[in-house]
XYZ file of C-alpha atoms in Angstrom:
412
model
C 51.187 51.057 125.174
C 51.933 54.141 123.720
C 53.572 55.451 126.903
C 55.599 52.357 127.374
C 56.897 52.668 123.674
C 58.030 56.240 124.303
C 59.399 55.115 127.403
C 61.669 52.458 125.310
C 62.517 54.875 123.087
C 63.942 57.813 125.564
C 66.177 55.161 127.704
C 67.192 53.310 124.065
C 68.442 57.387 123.294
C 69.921 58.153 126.519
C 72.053 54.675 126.394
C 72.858 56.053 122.871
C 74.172 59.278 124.216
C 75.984 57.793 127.065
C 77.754 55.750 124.869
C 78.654 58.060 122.354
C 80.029 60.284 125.227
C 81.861 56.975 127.176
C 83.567 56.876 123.579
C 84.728 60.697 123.126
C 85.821 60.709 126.659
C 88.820 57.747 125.922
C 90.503 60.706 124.069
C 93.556 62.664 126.481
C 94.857 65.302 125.801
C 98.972 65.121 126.173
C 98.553 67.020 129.615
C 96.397 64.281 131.010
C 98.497 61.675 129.557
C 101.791 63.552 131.172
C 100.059 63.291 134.460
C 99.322 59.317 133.969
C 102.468 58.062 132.680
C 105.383 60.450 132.722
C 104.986 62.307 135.945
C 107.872 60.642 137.677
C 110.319 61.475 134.539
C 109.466 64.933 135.450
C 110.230 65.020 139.316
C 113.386 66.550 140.318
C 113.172 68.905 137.365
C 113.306 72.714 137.248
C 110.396 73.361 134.467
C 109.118 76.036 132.488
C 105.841 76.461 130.526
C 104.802 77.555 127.860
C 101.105 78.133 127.614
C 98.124 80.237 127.482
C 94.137 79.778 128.720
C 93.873 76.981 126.293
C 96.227 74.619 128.150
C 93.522 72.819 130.501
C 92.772 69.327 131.242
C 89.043 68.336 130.585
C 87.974 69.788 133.455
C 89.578 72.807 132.451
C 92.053 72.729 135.400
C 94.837 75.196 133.790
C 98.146 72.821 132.379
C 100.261 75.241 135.058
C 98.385 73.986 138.000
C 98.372 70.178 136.724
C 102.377 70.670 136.775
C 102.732 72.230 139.444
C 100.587 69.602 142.005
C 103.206 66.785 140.454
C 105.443 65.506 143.446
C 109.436 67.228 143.405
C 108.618 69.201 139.886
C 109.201 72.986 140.593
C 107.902 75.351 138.081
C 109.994 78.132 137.972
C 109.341 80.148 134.571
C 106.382 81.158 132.604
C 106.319 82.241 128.987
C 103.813 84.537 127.625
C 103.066 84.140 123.274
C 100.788 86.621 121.442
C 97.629 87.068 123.717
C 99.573 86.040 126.885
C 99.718 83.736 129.435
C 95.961 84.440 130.401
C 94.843 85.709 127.445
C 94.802 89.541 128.327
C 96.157 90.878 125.082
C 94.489 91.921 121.836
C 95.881 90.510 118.836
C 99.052 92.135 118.176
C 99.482 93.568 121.317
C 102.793 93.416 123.145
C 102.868 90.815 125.985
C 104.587 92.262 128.897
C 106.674 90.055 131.162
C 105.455 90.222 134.581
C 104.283 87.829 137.369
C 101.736 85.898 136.841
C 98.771 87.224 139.215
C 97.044 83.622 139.787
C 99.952 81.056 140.299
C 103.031 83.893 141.717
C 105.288 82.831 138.722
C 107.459 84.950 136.634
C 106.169 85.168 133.154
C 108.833 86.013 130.472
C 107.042 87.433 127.720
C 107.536 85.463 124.049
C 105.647 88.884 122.530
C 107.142 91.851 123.549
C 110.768 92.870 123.316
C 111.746 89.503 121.510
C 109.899 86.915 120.252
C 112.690 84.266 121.017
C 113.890 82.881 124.819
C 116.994 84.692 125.610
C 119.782 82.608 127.302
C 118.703 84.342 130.486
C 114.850 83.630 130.760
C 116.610 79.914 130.322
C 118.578 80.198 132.796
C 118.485 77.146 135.281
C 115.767 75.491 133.438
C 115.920 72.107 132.650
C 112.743 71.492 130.478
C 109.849 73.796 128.957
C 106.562 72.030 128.131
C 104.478 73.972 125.435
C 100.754 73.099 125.866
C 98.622 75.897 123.781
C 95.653 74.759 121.310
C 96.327 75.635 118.076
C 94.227 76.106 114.739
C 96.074 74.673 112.050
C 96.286 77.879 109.813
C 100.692 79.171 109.794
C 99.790 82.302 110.088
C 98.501 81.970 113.526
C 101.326 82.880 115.782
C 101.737 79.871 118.513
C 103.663 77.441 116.302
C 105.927 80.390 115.513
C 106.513 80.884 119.290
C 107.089 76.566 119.488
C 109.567 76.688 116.633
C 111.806 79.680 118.663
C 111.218 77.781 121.768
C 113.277 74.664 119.991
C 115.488 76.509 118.897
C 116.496 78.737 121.413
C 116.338 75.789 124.232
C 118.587 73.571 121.553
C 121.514 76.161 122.079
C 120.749 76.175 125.750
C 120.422 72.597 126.614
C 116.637 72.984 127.553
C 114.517 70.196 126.659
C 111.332 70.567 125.126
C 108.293 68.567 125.963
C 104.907 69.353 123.859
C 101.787 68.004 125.126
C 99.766 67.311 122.208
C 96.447 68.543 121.199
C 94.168 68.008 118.612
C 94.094 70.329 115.129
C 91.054 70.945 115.167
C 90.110 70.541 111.526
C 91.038 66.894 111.948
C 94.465 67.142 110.805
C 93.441 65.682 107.441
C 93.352 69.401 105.625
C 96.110 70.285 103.741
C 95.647 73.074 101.160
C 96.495 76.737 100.466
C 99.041 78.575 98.864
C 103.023 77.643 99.829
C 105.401 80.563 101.313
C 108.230 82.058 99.143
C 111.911 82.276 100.660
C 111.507 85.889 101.488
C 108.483 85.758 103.029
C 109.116 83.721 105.183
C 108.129 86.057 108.927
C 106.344 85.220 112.446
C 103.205 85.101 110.442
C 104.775 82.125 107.954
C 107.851 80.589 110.008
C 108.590 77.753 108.009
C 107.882 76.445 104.290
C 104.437 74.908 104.707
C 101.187 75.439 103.134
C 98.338 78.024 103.997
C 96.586 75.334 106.283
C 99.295 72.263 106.768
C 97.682 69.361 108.302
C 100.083 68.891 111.620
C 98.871 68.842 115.513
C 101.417 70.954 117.458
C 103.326 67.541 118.149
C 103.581 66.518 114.627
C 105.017 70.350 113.868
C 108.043 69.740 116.142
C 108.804 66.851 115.270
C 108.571 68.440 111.382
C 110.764 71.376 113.020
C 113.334 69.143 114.579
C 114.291 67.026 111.124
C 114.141 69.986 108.689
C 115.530 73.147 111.668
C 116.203 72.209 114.809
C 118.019 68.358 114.607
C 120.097 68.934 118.214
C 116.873 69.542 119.864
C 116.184 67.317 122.487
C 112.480 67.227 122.195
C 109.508 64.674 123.477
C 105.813 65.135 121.962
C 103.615 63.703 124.577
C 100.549 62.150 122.191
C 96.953 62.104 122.891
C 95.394 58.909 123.857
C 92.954 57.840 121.626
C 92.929 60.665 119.332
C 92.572 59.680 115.575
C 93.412 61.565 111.966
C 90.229 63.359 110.854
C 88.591 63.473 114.071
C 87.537 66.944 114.139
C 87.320 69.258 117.758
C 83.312 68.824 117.533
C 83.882 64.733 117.385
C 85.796 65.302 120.933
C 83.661 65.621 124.310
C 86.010 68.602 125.337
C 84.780 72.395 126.414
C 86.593 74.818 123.377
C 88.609 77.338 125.393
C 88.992 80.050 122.728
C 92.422 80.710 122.046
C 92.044 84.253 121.058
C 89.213 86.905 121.593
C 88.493 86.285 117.933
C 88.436 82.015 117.839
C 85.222 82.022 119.984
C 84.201 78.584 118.275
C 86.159 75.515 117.468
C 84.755 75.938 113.843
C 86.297 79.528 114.331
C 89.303 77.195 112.742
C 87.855 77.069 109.412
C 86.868 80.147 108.990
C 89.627 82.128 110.375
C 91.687 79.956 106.712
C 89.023 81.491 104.797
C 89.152 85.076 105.300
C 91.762 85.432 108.289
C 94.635 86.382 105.215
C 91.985 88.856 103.236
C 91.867 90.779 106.629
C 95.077 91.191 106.730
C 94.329 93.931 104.162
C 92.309 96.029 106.281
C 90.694 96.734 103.454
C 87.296 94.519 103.371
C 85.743 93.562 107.308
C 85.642 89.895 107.884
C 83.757 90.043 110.523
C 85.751 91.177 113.190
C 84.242 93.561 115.239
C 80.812 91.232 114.844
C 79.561 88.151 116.825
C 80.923 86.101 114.173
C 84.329 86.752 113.331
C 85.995 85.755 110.185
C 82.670 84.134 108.722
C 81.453 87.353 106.937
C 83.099 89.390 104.481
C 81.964 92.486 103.909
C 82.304 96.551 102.362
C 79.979 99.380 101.570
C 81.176 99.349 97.898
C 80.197 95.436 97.885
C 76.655 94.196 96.293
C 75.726 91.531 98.460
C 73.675 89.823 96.532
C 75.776 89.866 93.743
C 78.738 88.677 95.998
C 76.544 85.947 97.219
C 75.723 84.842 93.863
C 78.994 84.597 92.447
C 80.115 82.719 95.638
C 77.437 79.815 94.957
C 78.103 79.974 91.553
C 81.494 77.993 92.107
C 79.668 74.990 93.822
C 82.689 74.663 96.054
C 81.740 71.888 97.854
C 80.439 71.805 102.089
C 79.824 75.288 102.153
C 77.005 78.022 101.247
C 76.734 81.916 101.121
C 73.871 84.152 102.093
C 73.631 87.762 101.141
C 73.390 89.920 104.110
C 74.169 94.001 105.263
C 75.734 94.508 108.692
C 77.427 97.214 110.649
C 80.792 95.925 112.603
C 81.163 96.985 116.188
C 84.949 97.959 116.011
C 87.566 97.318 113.326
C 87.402 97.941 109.436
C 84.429 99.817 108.951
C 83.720 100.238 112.613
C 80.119 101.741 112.814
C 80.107 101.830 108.665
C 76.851 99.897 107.060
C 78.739 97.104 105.290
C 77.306 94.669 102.603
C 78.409 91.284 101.845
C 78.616 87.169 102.852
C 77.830 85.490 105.363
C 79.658 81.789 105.074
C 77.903 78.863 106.382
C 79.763 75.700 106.465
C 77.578 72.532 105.914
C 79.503 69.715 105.234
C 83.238 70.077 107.646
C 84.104 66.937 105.872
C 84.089 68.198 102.550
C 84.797 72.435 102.899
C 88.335 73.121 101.736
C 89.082 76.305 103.544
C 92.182 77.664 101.721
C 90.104 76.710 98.561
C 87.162 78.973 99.796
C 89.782 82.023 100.697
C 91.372 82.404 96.941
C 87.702 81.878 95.765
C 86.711 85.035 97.484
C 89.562 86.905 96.660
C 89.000 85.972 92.896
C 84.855 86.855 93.201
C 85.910 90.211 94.833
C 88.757 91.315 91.519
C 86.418 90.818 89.543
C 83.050 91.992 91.079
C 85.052 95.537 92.147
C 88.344 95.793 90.040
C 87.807 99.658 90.480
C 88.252 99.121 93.817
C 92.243 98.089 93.332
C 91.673 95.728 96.626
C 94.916 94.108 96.308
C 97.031 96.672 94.637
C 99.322 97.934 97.463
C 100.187 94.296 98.526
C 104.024 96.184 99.239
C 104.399 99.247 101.536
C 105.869 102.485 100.459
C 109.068 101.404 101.737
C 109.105 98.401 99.399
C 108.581 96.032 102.750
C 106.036 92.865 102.750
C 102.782 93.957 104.165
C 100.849 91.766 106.651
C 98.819 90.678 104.038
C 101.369 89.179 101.419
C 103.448 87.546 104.409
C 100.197 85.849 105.537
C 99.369 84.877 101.694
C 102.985 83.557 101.381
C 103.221 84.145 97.575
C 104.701 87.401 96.025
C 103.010 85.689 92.531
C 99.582 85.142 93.391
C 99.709 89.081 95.074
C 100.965 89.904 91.906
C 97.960 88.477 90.086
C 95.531 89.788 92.686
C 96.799 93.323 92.057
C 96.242 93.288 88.118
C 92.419 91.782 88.848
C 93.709 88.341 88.176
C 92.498 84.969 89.708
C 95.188 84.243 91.877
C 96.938 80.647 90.594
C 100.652 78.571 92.174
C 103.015 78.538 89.809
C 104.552 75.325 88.674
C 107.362 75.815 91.234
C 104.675 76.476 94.091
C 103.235 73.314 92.778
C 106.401 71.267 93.092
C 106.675 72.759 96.361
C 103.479 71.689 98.243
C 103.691 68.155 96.436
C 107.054 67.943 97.959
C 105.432 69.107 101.729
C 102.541 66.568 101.239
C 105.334 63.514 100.939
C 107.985 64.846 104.083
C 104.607 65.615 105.990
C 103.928 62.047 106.197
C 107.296 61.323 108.239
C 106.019 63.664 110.732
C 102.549 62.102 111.928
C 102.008 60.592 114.696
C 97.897 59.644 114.241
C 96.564 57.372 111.877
């Protein structure tokens, strides 16, 4: 009887799991939607693409090989962003233009020389698709590259088609400090909050009403795909978009302590098996850290003291003390929230340690770090050992980005 009973049990949990996994497989990604509805709008046309190792269908058959099997569609151009075509490059790294050694196609490289399409690498196109997985965070460089693409293919003529993909925090996030005028860089293209809430899709069509209005751009949506359906509620294989976003959850913490990196002056866990979920220093008391952290009962997430030595980067080989961040609720963490609560634990856990006083360069130009942060008042603040804090007209701002956001979304 007993037997039996198990026996009920396993096949009543294996038709559980098959139909959780029947329902996560009715999402497409815009690729796989291209191929099933739009293919023939496509034939005759000279295309580009614009794409990197995360442009796969889900069975990870690469976007340029998808296009290129369509009947009378001849892709003739590649375009390398930031890590390149294949994902070769380091962060920051130029991207050379080259041919690409799998498929024989010219690459023009998006990362090297210019960071725009130049009327020639256009040349005879007649449509670029941009198919890249992004992570939601405006400092990460791939919606820069999409927002030159539109705009350099609206003086051209090019269309642009983007085939959606997930963000993969659910697209329901939208938090973090807004960008100042002057700050505005490749790191921080356009006026939006730290983490803004849009799938690549949505951002065009955000980029075409407020930038870009003679674009003539299609977003090709994902099928089935719904607002706050994170990357883990999906039945699809992460391909890391960078060396350093091994994860999908890589998402959230790269908003948390991607920007504090940026100073080079604390390791967040680059150079470790878990980037950008530590942050760490030999000056730092971890426990103390740790402490302080919890004390702010931010919500979904926990920190536990630990000492560990990164493999390359800041403090390459150095013993380093500090967090380890462990999200345990995705539904409730506010990432942004958790990044200014670190950087207002560390000014006042080590003000002697002036973390955040050279937020300029000797020249008097924006450093990475106060481009990626956005606001020239909250580095301010951080420099004198203040808690970092919007003011009223950074307020204004982001209330006015969480109304025109909802004219660009495309999921309920």
């Amino acid at each position: 009887m007993v037997g039996m009973v198990r026996a009920l049990v396993l096949v009543m949990m294996v038709m559980a799991l098959g139909a959780v996994s029947a329902a996560r497989a009715e999402v497409l990604p815009g690729v796989e939607v291209l191929v099933r509805d739009h293919a023939a709008e496509l034939a005759g046309k000279r295309a580009g693409i614009l794409t990197n190792p995360t442009g796969v269908d889900r069975q990870l058959v690469s976007t340029i090989d998808v296009v290129r099997a369509l009947p009378d569609v001849n892709v003739a151009r590649l375009f390398g962003p930031e890590h390149g075509v294949r994902g070769q490059y380091f962060a920051g790294d130029k991207v050379a233009g080259d041919i690409d050694p799998v498929s024989g196609i010219p690459v023009a490289s998006l990362y090297g020389a210019t960071r725009k399409p130049t009327p020639e690498m256009l040349e005879g196109l007649d449509v670029i698709l941009y198919d890249i997985q992004d992570i939601g965070s405006r400092s990460y460089t791939f919606v820069s590259s999409l927002t030159y693409l539109m705009e350099a293919c609206a003086d051209a003529g090019v269309a642009v088609w983007v085939l959606d993909r997930p963000e993969p925090m659910g697209g329901r996030v939208v938090s973090g400090p807004m960008i100042d005028d002057d700050l505005l860089s490749f790191i921080g293209i356009h006026p939006v909050p730290q983490v803004y809430g849009l799938t690549p899709g949505e951002w065009a069509r955000m980029i075409r009403a407020e930038r870009v209005p003679d674009i003539d751009l299609r977003v090709i949506p994902m099928d089935g795909w719904k607002r706050g359906m994170t990357y883990g509620d999906l039945d699809w294989v992460w391909v890391p978009p960078s060396q350093h976003i091994p994860r999908w959850e890589s998402s959230y913490f790269y908003a948390m302590t991607g920007i504090i990196g940026e100073l080079r002056r604390l390791n967040e866990g680059v150079g470790t098996p878990t980037p950008f979920e530590l942050m760490g220093a030999p000056w730092l008391d971890s426990q103390a850290f740790a402490a302080a952290m919890s004390a702010r009962g931010l919500e979904g997430i926990a920190f536990r003291p630990l000492t560990y030595s990164p493999r390359y980067a800041t403090f390459s080989g150095e013993s380093v003390q500090g967090v380890q961040l462990h999200v345990t609720d995705f539904s409730a963490v506010d990432p942004a929230a958790v990044g200014l609560a670190l950087m207002t634990e560390l000014v006042k856990l080590a003000p002697e340690q002036a973390i955040f006083s050279e937020y300029l360069t000797s020249e008097g130009k924006p450093t990475g770090f106060l481009k990626a942060l956005g606001s020239r008042q909250m580095a301010e603040q951080l420099a004198a050992n203040q808690p970092p804090a919007p003011s009223a007209e950074e307020q204004a701002a982001y209330k006015a980005y969480v109304e025109r956001r909802k004219g660009y979304l495309l999921y309920e």
